[in-house]
CSV table of C-alpha atoms in Angstrom, one decimal:
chain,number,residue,atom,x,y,z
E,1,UNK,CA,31.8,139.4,53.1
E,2,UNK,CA,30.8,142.6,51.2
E,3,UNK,CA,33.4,145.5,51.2
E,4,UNK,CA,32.9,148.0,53.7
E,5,UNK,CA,31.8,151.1,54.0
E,6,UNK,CA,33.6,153.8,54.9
E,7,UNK,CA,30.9,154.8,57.3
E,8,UNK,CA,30.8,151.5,59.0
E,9,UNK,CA,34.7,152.6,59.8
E,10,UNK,CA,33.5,156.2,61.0
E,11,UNK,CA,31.1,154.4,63.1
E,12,UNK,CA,33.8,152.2,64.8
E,13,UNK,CA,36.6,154.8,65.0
E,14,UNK,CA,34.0,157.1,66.8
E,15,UNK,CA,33.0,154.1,69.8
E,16,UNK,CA,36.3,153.0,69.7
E,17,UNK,CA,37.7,156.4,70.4
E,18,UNK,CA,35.1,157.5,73.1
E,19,UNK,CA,34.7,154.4,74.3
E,20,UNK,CA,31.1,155.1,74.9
E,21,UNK,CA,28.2,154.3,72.5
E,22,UNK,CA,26.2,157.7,73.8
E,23,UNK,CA,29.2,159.7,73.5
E,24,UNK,CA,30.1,158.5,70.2
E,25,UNK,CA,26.8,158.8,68.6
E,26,UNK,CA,26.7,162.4,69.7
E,27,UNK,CA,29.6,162.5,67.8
E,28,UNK,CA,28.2,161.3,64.9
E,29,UNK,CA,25.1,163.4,65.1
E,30,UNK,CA,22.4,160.2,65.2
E,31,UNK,CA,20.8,158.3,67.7
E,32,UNK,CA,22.7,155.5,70.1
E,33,UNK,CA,20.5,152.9,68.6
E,34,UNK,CA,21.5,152.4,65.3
E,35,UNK,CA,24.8,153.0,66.2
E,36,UNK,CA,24.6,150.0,68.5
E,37,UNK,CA,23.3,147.8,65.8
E,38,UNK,CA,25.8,149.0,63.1
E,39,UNK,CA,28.8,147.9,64.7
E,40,UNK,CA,27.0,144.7,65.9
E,41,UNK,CA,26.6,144.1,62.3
E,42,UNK,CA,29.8,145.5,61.7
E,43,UNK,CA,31.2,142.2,64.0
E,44,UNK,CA,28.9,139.7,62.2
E,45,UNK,CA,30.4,140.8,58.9
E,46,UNK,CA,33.9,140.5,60.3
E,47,UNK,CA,33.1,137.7,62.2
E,48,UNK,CA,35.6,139.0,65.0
E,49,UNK,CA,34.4,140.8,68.5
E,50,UNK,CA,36.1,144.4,68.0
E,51,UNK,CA,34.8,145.2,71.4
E,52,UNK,CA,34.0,144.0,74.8
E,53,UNK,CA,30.7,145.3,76.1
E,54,UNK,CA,29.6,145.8,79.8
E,55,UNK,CA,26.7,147.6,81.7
E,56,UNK,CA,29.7,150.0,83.1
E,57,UNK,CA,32.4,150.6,80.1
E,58,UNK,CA,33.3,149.6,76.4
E,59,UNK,CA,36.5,148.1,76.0
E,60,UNK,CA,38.6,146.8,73.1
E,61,UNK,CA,39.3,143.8,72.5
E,62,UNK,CA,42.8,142.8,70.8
E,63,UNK,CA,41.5,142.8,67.2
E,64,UNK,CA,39.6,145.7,68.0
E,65,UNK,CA,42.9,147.8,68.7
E,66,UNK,CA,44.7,146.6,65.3
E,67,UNK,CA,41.2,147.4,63.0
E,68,UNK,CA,41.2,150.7,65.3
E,69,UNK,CA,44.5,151.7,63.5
E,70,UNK,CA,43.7,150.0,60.1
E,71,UNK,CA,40.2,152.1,59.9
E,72,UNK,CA,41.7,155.5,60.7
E,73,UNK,CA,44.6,154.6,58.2
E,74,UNK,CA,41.6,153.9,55.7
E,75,UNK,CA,39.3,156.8,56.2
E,76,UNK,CA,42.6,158.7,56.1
E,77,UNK,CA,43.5,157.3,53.0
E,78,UNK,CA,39.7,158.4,51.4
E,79,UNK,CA,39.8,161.4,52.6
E,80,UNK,CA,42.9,162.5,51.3
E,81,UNK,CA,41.8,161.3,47.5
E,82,UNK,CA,39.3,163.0,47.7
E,83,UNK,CA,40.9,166.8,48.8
E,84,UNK,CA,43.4,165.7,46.3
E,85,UNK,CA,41.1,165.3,43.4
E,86,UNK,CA,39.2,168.3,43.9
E,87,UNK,CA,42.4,170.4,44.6
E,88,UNK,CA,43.5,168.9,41.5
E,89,UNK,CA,40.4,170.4,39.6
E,90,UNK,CA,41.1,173.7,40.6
E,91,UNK,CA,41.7,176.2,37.9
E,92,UNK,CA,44.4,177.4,38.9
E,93,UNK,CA,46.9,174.7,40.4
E,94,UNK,CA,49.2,175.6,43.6
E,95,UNK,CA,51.3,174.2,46.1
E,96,UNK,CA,49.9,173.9,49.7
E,97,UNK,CA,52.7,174.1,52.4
E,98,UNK,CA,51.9,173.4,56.1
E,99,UNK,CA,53.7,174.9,58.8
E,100,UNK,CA,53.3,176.6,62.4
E,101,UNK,CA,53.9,180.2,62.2
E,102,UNK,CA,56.9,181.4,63.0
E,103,UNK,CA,58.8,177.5,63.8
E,104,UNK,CA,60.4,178.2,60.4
E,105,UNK,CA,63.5,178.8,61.6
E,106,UNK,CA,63.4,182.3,59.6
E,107,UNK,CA,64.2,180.1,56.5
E,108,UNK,CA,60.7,180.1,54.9
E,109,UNK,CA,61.4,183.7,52.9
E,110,UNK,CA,64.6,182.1,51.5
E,111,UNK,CA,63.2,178.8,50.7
E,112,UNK,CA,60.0,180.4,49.0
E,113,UNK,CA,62.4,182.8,46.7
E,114,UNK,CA,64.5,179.6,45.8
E,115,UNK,CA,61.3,177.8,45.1
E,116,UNK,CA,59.9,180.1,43.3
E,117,UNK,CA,63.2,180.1,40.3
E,118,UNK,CA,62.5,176.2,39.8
E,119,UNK,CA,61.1,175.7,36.5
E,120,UNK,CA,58.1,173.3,38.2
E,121,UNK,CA,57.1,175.8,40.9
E,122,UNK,CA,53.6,176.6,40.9
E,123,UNK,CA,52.0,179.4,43.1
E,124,UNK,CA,52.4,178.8,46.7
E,125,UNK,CA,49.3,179.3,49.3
E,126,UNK,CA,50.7,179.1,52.8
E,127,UNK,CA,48.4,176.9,55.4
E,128,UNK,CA,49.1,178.1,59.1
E,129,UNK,CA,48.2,176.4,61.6
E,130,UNK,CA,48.7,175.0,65.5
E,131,UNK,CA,51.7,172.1,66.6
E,132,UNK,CA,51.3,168.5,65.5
E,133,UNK,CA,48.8,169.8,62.7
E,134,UNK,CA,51.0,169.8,59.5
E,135,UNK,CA,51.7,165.8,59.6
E,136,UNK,CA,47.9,165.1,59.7
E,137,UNK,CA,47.6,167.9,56.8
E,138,UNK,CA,50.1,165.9,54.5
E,139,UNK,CA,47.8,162.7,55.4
E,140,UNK,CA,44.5,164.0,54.9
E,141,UNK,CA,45.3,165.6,51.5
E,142,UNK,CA,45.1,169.6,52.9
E,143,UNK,CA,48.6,170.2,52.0
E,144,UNK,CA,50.5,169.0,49.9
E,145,UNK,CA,54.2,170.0,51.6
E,146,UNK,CA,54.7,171.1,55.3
E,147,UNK,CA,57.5,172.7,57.6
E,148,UNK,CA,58.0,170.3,60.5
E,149,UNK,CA,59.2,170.3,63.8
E,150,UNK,CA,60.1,167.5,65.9
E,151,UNK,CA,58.1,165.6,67.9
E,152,UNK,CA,55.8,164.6,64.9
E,153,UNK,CA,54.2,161.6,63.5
E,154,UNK,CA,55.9,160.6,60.2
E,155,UNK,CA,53.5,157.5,59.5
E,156,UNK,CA,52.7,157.4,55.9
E,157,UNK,CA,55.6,160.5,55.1
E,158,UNK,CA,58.5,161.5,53.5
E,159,UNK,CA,60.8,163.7,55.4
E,160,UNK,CA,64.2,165.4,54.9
E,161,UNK,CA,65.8,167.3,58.1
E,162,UNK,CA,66.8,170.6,57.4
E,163,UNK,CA,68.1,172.0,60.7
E,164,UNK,CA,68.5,171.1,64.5
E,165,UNK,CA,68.4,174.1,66.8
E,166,UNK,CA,68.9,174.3,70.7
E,167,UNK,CA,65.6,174.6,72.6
E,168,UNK,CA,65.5,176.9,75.3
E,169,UNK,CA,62.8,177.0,78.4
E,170,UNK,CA,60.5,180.3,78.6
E,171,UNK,CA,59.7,180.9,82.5
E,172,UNK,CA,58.2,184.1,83.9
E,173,UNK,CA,60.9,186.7,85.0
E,174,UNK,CA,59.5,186.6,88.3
E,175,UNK,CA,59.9,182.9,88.5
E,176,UNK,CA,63.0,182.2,91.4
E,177,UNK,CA,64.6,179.4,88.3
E,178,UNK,CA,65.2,182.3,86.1
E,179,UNK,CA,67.7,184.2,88.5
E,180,UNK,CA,69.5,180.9,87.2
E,181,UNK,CA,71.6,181.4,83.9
E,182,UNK,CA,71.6,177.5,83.5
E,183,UNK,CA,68.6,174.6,84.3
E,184,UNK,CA,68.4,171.0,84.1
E,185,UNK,CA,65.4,169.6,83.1
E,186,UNK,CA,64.9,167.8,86.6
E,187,UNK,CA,64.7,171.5,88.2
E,188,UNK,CA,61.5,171.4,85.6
E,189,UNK,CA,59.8,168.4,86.5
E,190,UNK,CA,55.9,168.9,87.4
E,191,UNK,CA,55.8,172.3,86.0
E,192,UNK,CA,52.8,173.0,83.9
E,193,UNK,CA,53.4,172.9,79.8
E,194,UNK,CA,51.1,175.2,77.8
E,195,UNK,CA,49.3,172.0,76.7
E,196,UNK,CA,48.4,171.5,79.9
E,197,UNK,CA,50.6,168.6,80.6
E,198,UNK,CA,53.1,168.2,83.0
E,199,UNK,CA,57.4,168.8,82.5
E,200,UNK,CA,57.7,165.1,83.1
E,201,UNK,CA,59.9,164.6,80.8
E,202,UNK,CA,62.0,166.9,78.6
E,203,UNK,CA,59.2,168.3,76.5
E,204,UNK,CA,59.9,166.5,73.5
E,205,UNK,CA,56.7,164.4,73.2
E,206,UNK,CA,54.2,163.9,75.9
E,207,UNK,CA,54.1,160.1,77.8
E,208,UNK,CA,52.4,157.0,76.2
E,209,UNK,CA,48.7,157.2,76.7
E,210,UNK,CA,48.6,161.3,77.3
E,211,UNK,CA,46.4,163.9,75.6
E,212,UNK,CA,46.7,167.1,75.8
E,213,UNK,CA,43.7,168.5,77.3
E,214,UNK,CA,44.5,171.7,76.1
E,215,UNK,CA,45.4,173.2,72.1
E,216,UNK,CA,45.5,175.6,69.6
E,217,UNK,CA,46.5,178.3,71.8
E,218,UNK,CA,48.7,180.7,69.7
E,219,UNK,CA,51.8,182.1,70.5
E,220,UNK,CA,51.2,185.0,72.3
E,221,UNK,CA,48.5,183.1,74.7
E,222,UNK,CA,51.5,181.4,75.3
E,223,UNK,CA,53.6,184.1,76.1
E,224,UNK,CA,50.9,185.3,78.3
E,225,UNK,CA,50.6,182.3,80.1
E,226,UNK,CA,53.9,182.1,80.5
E,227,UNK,CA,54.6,185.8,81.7
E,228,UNK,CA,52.2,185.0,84.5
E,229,UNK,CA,53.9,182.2,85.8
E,230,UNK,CA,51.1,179.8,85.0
E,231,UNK,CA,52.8,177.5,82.3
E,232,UNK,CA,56.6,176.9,81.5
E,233,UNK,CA,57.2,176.6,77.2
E,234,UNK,CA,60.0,174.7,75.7
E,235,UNK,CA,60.8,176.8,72.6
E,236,UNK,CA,63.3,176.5,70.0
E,237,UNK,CA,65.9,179.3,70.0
E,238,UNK,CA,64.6,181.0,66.6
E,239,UNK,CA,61.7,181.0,68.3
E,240,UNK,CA,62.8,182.5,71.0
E,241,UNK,CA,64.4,185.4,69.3
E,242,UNK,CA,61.2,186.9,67.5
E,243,UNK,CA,59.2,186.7,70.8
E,244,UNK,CA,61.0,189.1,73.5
E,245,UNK,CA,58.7,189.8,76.2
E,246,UNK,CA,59.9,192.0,79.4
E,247,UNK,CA,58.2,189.4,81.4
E,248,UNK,CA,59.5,186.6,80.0
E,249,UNK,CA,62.8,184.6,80.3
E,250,UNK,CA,64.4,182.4,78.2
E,251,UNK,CA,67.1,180.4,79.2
E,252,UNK,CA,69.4,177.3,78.7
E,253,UNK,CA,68.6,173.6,79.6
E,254,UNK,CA,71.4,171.6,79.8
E,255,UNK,CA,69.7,168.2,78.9
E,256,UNK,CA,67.1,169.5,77.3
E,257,UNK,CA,67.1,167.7,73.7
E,258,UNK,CA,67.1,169.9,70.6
E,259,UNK,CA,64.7,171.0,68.3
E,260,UNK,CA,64.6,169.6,64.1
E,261,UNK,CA,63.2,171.1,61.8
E,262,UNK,CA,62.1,169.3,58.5
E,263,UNK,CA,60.4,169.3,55.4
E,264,UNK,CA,57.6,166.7,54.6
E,265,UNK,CA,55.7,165.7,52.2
E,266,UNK,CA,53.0,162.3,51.6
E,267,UNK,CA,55.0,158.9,50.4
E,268,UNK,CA,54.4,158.7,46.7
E,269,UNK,CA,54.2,161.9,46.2
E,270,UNK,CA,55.0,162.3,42.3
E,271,UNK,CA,54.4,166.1,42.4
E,272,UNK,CA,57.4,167.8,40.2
E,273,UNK,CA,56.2,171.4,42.6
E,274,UNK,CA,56.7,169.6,45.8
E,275,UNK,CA,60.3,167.8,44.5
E,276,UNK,CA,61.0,171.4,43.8
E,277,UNK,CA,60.0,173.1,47.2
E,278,UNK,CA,61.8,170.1,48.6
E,279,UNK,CA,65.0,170.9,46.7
E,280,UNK,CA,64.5,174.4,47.4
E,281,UNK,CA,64.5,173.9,51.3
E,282,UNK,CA,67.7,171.5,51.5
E,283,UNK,CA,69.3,174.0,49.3
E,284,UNK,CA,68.6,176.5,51.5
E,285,UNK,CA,69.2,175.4,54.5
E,286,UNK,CA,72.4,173.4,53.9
E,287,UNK,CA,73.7,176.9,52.5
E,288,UNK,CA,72.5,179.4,55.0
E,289,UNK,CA,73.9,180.6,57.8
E,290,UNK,CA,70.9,179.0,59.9
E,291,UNK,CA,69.5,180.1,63.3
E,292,UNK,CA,71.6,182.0,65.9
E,293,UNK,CA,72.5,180.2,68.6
E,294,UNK,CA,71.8,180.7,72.2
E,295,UNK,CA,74.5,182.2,73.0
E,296,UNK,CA,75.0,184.7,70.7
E,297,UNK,CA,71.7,185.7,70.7
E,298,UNK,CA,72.2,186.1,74.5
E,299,UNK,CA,75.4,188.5,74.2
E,300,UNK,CA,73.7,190.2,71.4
E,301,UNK,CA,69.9,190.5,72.4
């Protein structure tokens, strides 16, 4: 068999994602034709049936699932070489860090000052960007370091925890929970997440098999949905200090699991700058005070 192409795994990752041959190919930008016959020939090669085929839905089959995962590990894997190489050409080299604005715990100045006294550190260009995008960052060869905060994928990473916080629940003021000083996260359940799912669970990571119909709203569309009562945000206390809003309420969830931050970075990384911003963050954050807790922040604020 010939090697393939990482087209022919575009291709496959495209129908096996929409699960429609019209869909993906619109995708793709090209006709459903050739599409069709690409992965037909894409089977032949293998001599494996990836998918099972009917006049009403496109299905998986088995080993169609596990070369699923394999191709998007692979086109990962090309893609990131080749950000890598050209970032790598650059002039003038730098350090890419990842990280959601503001879910920094209010370390990041520290860390960046600490970094910045290692004898490796190179300039440092800060990549913002919406929940659940630094992992894939690291991956794909965008960044080269991130700021993370649990839930996230750590396939393929390094990571070193830096901090766990309490989470707290944002509800609108005018919501009857919030005349409450204290919630469980049953008096939660089927409340409407910013994401668009459902407080099913305790807002750590969504449910097998969901997607979030809903993203990159920033944080104050957030705030706003909140304040009018349409969504409910689990938010980590640091978070939860830079963001008063009259109209919003933050309080404690008793079994509501805590928030970690950490810092990240791709496995095999050889990079003396990101050993350096590594060392820089554990450094800082074992040392610092770290983020006020609830309750302080509530007899204080």
């Amino acid at each position: 068999m010939n090697d393939l192409e990482v087209r022919e795994l575009r291709y496959f990752v495209a129908v096996a994602e929409e699960l429609h041959f019209g869909r993906a190919a619109a995708r793709l930008g090209m006709a459903q034709p050739p599409l069709s016959r690409a992965i037909r020939e894409l089977e032949r090669r293998l001599g494996v049936r990836l998918l099972e085929r009917t006049t009403r839905q496109v299905t998986l089959t088995p080993p169609g699932e596990i070369f699923l995962r394999d191709a998007r590990i692979a086109i990962d894997a090309v893609t990131a070489a080749a950000r890598r190489v050209r970032h790598a050409a650059r002039p003038g080299p730098g350090l890419r860090v990842a990280l959601k604005a503001d879910y920094d715990a209010g370390l990041l100045p520290r860390i960046l000052a600490a970094y910045r006294e290692e004898e490796a550190a190179l300039p440092a260009e800060l990549l913002l960007g919406g929940r659940n995008e630094q992992a894939p960052a690291l991956r794909d060869g965008r960044a080269d370091v991130a700021l993370l905060v649990t839930p996230f994928d750590d396939r393929d990473l390094d990571t070193e925890p830096l901090l766990t916080e309490p989470r707290l629940v944002a509800l609108s003021a005018a919501d009857p929970l919030a005349a409450r000083p204290r919630l469980s996260v049953a008096d939660l359940a089927g409340q409407p997440l910013p994401d668009g799912t459902l407080a099913e669970w305790d807002g750590a990571e969504p449910p097998p098999g969901r997607r979030p119909p809903r993203t990159g709203l920033d944080l104050a569309q957030i705030c706003n949905l909140v304040e009018l009562g349409s969504a409910i945000w689990f938010v980590p206390v640091s978070v939860a200090r830079r963001h008063p809003r009259p109209g919003v309420a933050y309080r404690e969830v008793a079994d509501l699991s805590p928030s970690v931050l950490a810092v990240g970075w791709p496995q095999g990384s050889r990079s003396p700058a990101v050993a350096a911003f590594v060392r820089a963050a554990v450094a800082v954050a074992s040392g610092g005070a770290g983020p006020t807790s609830y309750g302080a922040w509530r007899d204080t604020g």
